[in-house]
Coordinates of C-alpha atoms and ligand atoms in Angstrom, one line a residue:
M254 CA -3.9 13.0 -26.6
K255 CA -1.6 10.7 -24.6
I256 CA -2.8 10.3 -21.0
I257 CA -0.1 10.2 -18.3
D258 CA -2.0 8.5 -15.6
L259 CA -0.3 9.2 -12.2
R260 CA -3.4 8.6 -10.0
S261 CA -2.0 5.4 -8.6
D262 CA 0.2 2.4 -9.3
T263 CA -3.1 0.4 -9.3
V264 CA -3.7 1.6 -12.9
T265 CA -0.9 -0.6 -14.2
V266 CA -2.1 -3.2 -16.8
P267 CA -0.9 -6.8 -17.2
T268 CA 2.2 -7.3 -19.3
S269 CA 2.1 -9.5 -22.4
A270 CA 3.9 -12.2 -20.4
M271 CA 1.1 -12.0 -17.9
R272 CA -1.6 -12.3 -20.6
E273 CA 0.2 -15.3 -22.1
A274 CA 0.5 -17.0 -18.6
M275 CA -3.2 -16.4 -18.1
H276 CA -4.0 -18.1 -21.4
T277 CA -2.0 -21.2 -20.6
A278 CA -2.5 -21.5 -16.8
A279 CA -3.4 -24.9 -15.4
V280 CA -6.5 -24.6 -13.2
G281 CA -8.5 -26.5 -10.7
D282 CA -11.1 -25.7 -8.0
D283 CA -9.2 -23.7 -5.5
V284 CA -11.9 -24.1 -2.8
F285 CA -11.1 -27.8 -2.9
G286 CA -7.4 -26.8 -2.9
D287 CA -7.0 -28.2 -6.4
D288 CA -5.6 -25.3 -8.4
P289 CA -1.9 -25.9 -9.1
T290 CA -1.2 -22.4 -10.3
V291 CA -2.6 -20.9 -7.1
H292 CA -0.6 -23.4 -5.1
D293 CA 2.6 -22.4 -7.0
L294 CA 1.9 -18.7 -6.4
E295 CA 1.3 -19.2 -2.7
T296 CA 4.3 -21.4 -2.3
R297 CA 6.6 -18.9 -4.0
A298 CA 5.2 -16.0 -2.0
S299 CA 5.6 -17.6 1.4
A300 CA 9.2 -18.6 0.5
M301 CA 10.0 -15.0 -0.6
I302 CA 8.4 -13.4 2.4
G303 CA 9.8 -15.9 4.8
K304 CA 6.6 -17.3 6.4
E305 CA 5.3 -20.8 6.6
A306 CA 2.2 -20.3 4.4
A307 CA 0.4 -17.9 2.1
L308 CA -3.1 -17.2 0.9
F309 CA -4.2 -15.6 -2.4
T310 CA -7.0 -13.1 -1.9
A311 CA -8.9 -10.7 -4.2
S312 CA -7.5 -7.4 -2.9
G313 CA -5.4 -5.7 -0.3
T314 CA -8.5 -4.6 1.5
M315 CA -9.7 -8.2 1.7
S316 CA -6.3 -9.4 3.0
N317 CA -6.4 -6.7 5.7
V318 CA -9.9 -7.4 6.9
I319 CA -9.2 -11.2 6.9
S320 CA -6.2 -10.5 9.1
V321 CA -8.3 -8.6 11.6
L322 CA -11.1 -11.2 11.5
V323 CA -8.5 -13.9 12.4
T324 CA -6.9 -12.0 15.2
C325 CA -9.8 -10.2 16.8
K326 CA -13.2 -11.1 18.4
R327 CA -15.9 -8.5 18.2
G328 CA -15.1 -5.5 20.4
D329 CA -11.3 -6.3 20.4
E330 CA -9.0 -3.4 19.6
V331 CA -6.6 -2.7 16.8
I332 CA -3.9 -0.1 17.3
L333 CA -3.0 1.6 14.0
G334 CA -1.9 4.9 12.5
D335 CA -4.4 7.7 11.9
A336 CA -3.0 8.0 8.4
S337 CA -3.1 4.3 7.6
H338 CA -4.9 2.8 4.6
M339 CA -6.7 0.4 6.9
F340 CA -8.2 3.2 8.9
L341 CA -8.8 5.8 6.2
N342 CA -9.6 3.9 3.0
E343 CA -11.2 0.6 3.6
A344 CA -14.8 1.6 4.1
G345 CA -14.6 0.9 7.8
A346 CA -14.1 -2.8 7.1
M347 CA -12.5 -3.7 10.3
S348 CA -15.5 -2.4 12.3
A349 CA -18.2 -3.3 9.8
L350 CA -17.1 -6.9 9.1
A351 CA -14.8 -7.9 12.0
G352 CA -16.5 -5.8 14.8
A353 CA -13.1 -4.6 15.8
H354 CA -12.4 -1.3 17.4
P355 CA -9.8 0.9 15.7
H356 CA -7.6 2.8 18.2
T357 CA -5.6 5.3 16.1
I358 CA -2.4 7.0 17.2
P359 CA -0.7 9.7 15.1
N360 CA 1.5 8.6 12.2
H361 CA 4.7 10.6 12.1
E362 CA 5.5 12.0 8.6
D363 CA 7.9 9.1 8.0
G364 CA 5.1 6.6 8.5
T365 CA 6.2 5.4 11.9
L366 CA 4.1 5.3 15.1
D367 CA 5.8 6.6 18.2
L368 CA 6.9 3.7 20.3
D369 CA 5.6 5.4 23.5
D370 CA 2.3 6.1 21.8
I371 CA 2.0 2.4 21.1
R372 CA 2.9 1.5 24.7
N373 CA 0.4 4.0 26.0
A374 CA -2.4 2.8 23.7
I375 CA -2.2 -0.8 24.9
R376 CA -5.1 -1.5 27.3
G377 CA -4.8 -3.1 30.7
N378 CA -7.2 -5.7 32.0
D379 CA -10.2 -3.7 33.0
E380 CA -13.8 -4.5 32.1
H381 CA -14.4 -1.0 30.8
W382 CA -11.9 -1.4 28.1
P383 CA -11.7 -3.3 24.8
R384 CA -9.0 -5.9 24.7
T385 CA -6.0 -4.9 22.7
R386 CA -5.1 -7.6 20.2
V387 CA -3.2 -6.3 17.2
V388 CA -0.8 -3.5 16.2
C389 CA -0.8 -2.7 12.5
L390 CA 2.0 -1.1 10.5
E391 CA 2.0 0.0 6.9
N392 CA 5.1 -0.3 4.7
T393 CA 5.7 1.6 2.4
H394 CA 3.3 4.1 3.9
N395 CA 0.9 5.4 1.2
R396 CA -0.2 8.6 2.9
C397 CA 3.2 9.4 4.4
F398 CA 5.0 10.1 1.2
G399 CA 5.6 6.4 0.3
A400 CA 8.0 6.3 3.3
V401 CA 9.9 3.1 4.1
L402 CA 9.7 1.7 7.6
T403 CA 13.1 0.2 8.4
P404 CA 13.7 -3.4 9.6
D405 CA 15.1 -1.9 12.9
Y406 CA 12.0 0.2 13.5
T407 CA 9.8 -2.9 12.8
A408 CA 11.9 -4.9 15.3
S409 CA 11.4 -2.2 18.0
V410 CA 7.6 -2.4 17.5
A411 CA 7.8 -6.2 17.6
E412 CA 9.6 -6.1 21.0
I413 CA 6.6 -4.2 22.4
T414 CA 4.0 -6.5 20.8
K415 CA 5.8 -9.6 22.1
E416 CA 6.1 -8.2 25.6
H417 CA 2.4 -7.6 25.7
G418 CA 1.3 -10.8 23.8
L419 CA -0.1 -8.9 20.9
F420 CA -0.1 -9.8 17.2
L421 CA 1.9 -7.6 14.9
Y422 CA 0.4 -7.3 11.4
L423 CA 2.0 -5.5 8.4
D424 CA -0.1 -4.0 5.6
G425 CA 2.8 -4.5 3.1
A426 CA 0.8 -3.6 0.0
R427 CA 4.0 -2.1 -1.4
I428 CA 6.6 -4.0 0.7
F429 CA 8.7 -4.8 -2.4
N430 CA 9.1 -1.1 -3.0
A431 CA 10.6 -0.9 0.5
A432 CA 12.9 -3.8 -0.2
V433 CA 14.1 -2.3 -3.5
A434 CA 14.5 1.2 -2.0
L435 CA 16.8 0.1 0.8
K436 CA 18.4 -2.7 -1.4
K437 CA 17.6 -5.3 1.3
D438 CA 15.9 -8.7 1.1
V439 CA 12.2 -8.4 1.6
K440 CA 12.5 -10.9 4.5
E441 CA 14.3 -8.2 6.5
F442 CA 11.1 -6.2 6.5
T443 CA 8.8 -9.1 7.3
R444 CA 10.7 -11.3 9.7
H445 CA 9.6 -9.3 12.8
V446 CA 5.9 -9.3 12.0
D447 CA 3.5 -12.2 12.7
A448 CA 1.8 -11.8 9.4
T449 CA 1.9 -9.5 6.4
S450 CA 0.0 -9.0 3.1
F451 CA 1.3 -7.6 -0.1
C452 CA -0.4 -6.5 -3.3
L453 CA 0.3 -8.0 -6.8
S454 CA -1.8 -5.4 -8.5
K455 CA 0.0 -2.2 -7.7
G456 CA 3.6 -1.6 -8.8
L457 CA 4.0 -5.3 -9.6
S458 CA 1.4 -4.8 -12.4
A459 CA -0.7 -8.0 -12.1
P460 CA -4.4 -7.3 -12.9
I461 CA -5.7 -8.6 -9.5
G462 CA -4.8 -9.9 -6.2
S463 CA -3.0 -9.7 -2.8
I464 CA -1.3 -12.4 -0.7
I465 CA -1.3 -12.9 3.0
C466 CA 1.7 -14.6 4.5
G467 CA 2.0 -16.0 8.0
S468 CA 2.1 -19.1 10.1
R469 CA 0.4 -22.3 8.9
E470 CA -2.2 -21.9 11.7
F471 CA -2.9 -18.3 10.8
I472 CA -3.3 -19.0 7.1
H473 CA -5.6 -21.9 7.9
E474 CA -7.9 -19.5 9.8
A475 CA -7.4 -16.8 7.1
R476 CA -8.7 -19.3 4.5
R477 CA -11.9 -19.8 6.5
A478 CA -12.3 -16.0 6.9
R479 CA -11.8 -15.5 3.2
K480 CA -14.5 -18.1 2.5
M481 CA -16.8 -16.2 4.9
L482 CA -16.3 -13.0 2.9
G483 CA -17.2 -14.8 -0.3
G484 CA -13.6 -14.8 -1.4
G485 CA -13.2 -18.5 -2.0
M486 CA -12.5 -18.6 -5.7
R487 CA -12.7 -21.5 -8.1
Q488 CA -10.6 -21.9 -11.3
V489 CA -8.5 -19.0 -10.1
G490 CA -5.3 -20.1 -11.7
V491 CA -6.1 -17.7 -14.6
I492 CA -5.6 -14.8 -12.3
A493 CA -2.9 -16.3 -10.1
A494 CA -0.7 -16.9 -13.2
P495 CA 0.1 -13.2 -13.7
G496 CA 0.9 -13.0 -10.0
I497 CA 3.7 -15.5 -10.6
I498 CA 5.1 -13.4 -13.4
A499 CA 4.8 -10.3 -11.1
L500 CA 7.0 -12.0 -8.6
D501 CA 9.5 -13.3 -11.2
Q502 CA 9.8 -10.3 -13.4
M503 CA 8.4 -7.1 -11.9
I504 CA 10.2 -6.6 -8.6
E505 CA 13.6 -5.3 -9.5
R506 CA 12.2 -2.9 -12.1
L507 CA 10.4 -1.0 -9.2
E508 CA 13.7 0.8 -9.0
E509 CA 12.8 2.6 -12.3
D510 CA 9.6 3.8 -10.6
H511 CA 11.6 5.2 -7.8
Q512 CA 13.9 7.0 -10.3
T513 CA 10.9 8.5 -12.2
A514 CA 9.4 9.6 -8.9
R515 CA 12.7 11.4 -8.0
I516 CA 12.8 13.2 -11.3
L517 CA 9.2 14.2 -10.9
A518 CA 9.8 15.5 -7.4
D519 CA 13.0 17.4 -8.4
G520 CA 11.1 19.0 -11.3
I521 CA 8.1 20.0 -9.1
A522 CA 10.5 21.5 -6.6
Q523 CA 11.5 24.0 -9.3
I524 CA 8.0 25.3 -9.9
S525 CA 6.9 28.4 -8.1
R526 CA 3.6 28.0 -6.2
L527 CA 4.2 24.2 -5.8
R528 CA 5.6 23.1 -2.5
I529 CA 7.3 19.7 -2.1
E530 CA 9.8 18.2 0.3
S531 CA 11.5 16.4 -2.5
G532 CA 14.1 14.8 -0.1
R533 CA 11.2 12.8 1.4
V534 CA 10.5 11.0 -1.8
C535 CA 12.2 7.6 -1.6
T536 CA 9.8 5.2 -3.4
N537 CA 7.2 5.8 -6.1
I538 CA 4.8 8.2 -4.3
V539 CA 5.0 12.0 -4.7
Y540 CA 2.9 14.5 -2.8
F541 CA 3.0 18.2 -3.3
D542 CA 1.0 21.2 -2.2
L543 CA -0.4 24.2 -4.1
A544 CA 0.9 27.2 -2.1
G545 CA -1.0 30.4 -1.4
D546 CA -4.6 30.9 -2.5
A547 CA -4.2 32.6 -5.9
I548 CA -5.0 29.4 -7.8
D549 CA -8.1 27.3 -7.2
P550 CA -7.0 23.7 -6.5
D551 CA -10.0 22.1 -8.3
A552 CA -9.4 24.2 -11.4
F553 CA -5.7 23.3 -11.3
L554 CA -6.5 19.6 -11.1
A555 CA -9.0 19.9 -14.0
Q556 CA -6.6 21.9 -16.2
V557 CA -3.7 19.6 -15.6
A558 CA -6.1 16.8 -16.6
D559 CA -7.1 18.7 -19.7
H560 CA -3.4 18.5 -20.7
G561 CA -3.5 14.7 -20.3
V562 CA -1.9 14.4 -16.8
W563 CA -4.1 12.6 -14.2
M564 CA -3.3 12.9 -10.5
C565 CA -5.3 12.7 -7.3
K566 CA -6.3 15.5 -5.0
T567 CA -5.8 14.2 -1.5
G568 CA -6.3 17.3 0.6
T569 CA -7.6 20.9 0.2
R570 CA -4.5 21.9 -1.6
R571 CA -2.5 18.6 -1.7
F572 CA -2.0 16.4 -4.7
R573 CA -0.5 12.9 -5.2
M574 CA 1.2 11.4 -8.1
V575 CA 2.4 7.7 -8.2
T576 CA 4.9 6.4 -10.7
H577 CA 4.6 2.9 -12.1
H578 CA 5.3 0.5 -15.0
G579 CA 3.4 2.6 -17.5
I580 CA 5.3 5.8 -16.8
T581 CA 8.6 6.6 -18.5
K582 CA 11.2 9.3 -17.9
S583 CA 9.9 11.3 -20.8
D584 CA 6.4 11.1 -19.3
V585 CA 7.6 12.6 -16.0
H586 CA 9.5 15.4 -17.9
A587 CA 6.3 16.1 -19.9
T588 CA 4.3 16.2 -16.6
V589 CA 6.7 18.7 -15.0
S590 CA 6.4 21.0 -18.1
I591 CA 2.6 20.7 -18.0
L592 CA 2.5 21.6 -14.3
H593 CA 4.9 24.5 -15.0
N594 CA 2.8 25.8 -17.9
V595 CA -0.5 25.6 -16.0
I596 CA 1.0 27.4 -13.0
E597 CA 3.2 30.0 -14.8
K598 CA 0.7 30.8 -17.5
K599 CA -1.8 31.0 -14.7
E600 CA -4.2 28.9 -16.8
A601 CA -5.8 27.7 -13.6
R602 CA -8.6 30.1 -12.9
P603 CA -7.8 32.5 -10.0
I604 CA -10.4 32.5 -7.2
E605 CA -12.9 35.2 -8.0
Ligands
LIG502 C1 -1.2 0.7 1.8 C2 -2.4 0.1 1.1 N1 -2.9 -0.9 1.7 C3 -4.0 -1.6 1.2 C4 -4.5 -1.1 0.0 C5 -5.8 -1.8 -0.6 O1 -5.5 -2.5 -1.7 P1 -6.8 -2.9 -2.7 O2 -7.0 -1.6 -3.5 O3 -6.2 -4.0 -3.5 O4 -7.9 -3.3 -1.9 C6 -4.0 0.0 -0.7 C7 -4.5 0.4 -2.0 O5 -4.1 1.4 -2.6 C8 -2.8 0.6 -0.1 O6 -2.3 1.7 -0.6

């Protein structure tokens, strides 16, 4: 049976061009700064993102915690959304490894943070309080329906962080999805932030890696923090090489993932008992809810999987599907009919 794996865009596999590039990559010891392929990848990335320098890291989570390590002393405070990946899904890294104190404010459903909430969260100079150091945004926003934060919104947040002498960091794991969705240069989304990271191993389909981009000084410190985390890698050109292919060949095609997500969302909208705000879907992430209580959500998940469609359950009755390079239009049509059959034929076991 063919598996349609919609759990995440992290399930993408390297293309044959990537495997070939891995095979022929020039390598050196990157801790000595000797790996020409890593150097090439970092140089291209910083130029594309519009920052002075870049650093290749093992994962998005590592990039995020490095950025907190560089900007915060122990006990300093990070303002971020309560639905952000950095708060929800990184094993508490900012507290455990950087000793930083997360101060969450609610994410709106469009992924933004209310500007007044940000202003109110910033601490004054009182010995009772942690020192606020950083505000973090996420673009596109994973939990918030893959929403795109606009350059104008990012600029409004930057006005606040500048006024208060704070660092503005962007978890841009899927920043190229944002750029493709709004048909704008990615620099529009990054120029207002002090530093950003983005992932090579999600929609861009490289097997591994994330990149932090920022000022030369910031990246110098980030390199030290990466070393401290054990992330100083040696002949790493073999895994940087597919990252170069990702930047050269895999960005524009993200538009296809947005189209398949749209088809999927429109199809799901036609299925009784499934609730989706399909108008919200603008990139590659689709969330929907199982309405009522006639169908058991775990049984639904299992039975859809029995038909070869894998998705994630992200709430009591909420599910997430993410489209990517391995998913075609016919896969999403097949997915919609499987969901329809499981629901309409009531294959999913009713709650006793
Ligand atoms: C928005 C966001 N940030 C960061 C990450 C972490 O990336 P990694 O899995 O490479 O650690 C993810 C992973 O899905 C993500 O969705």
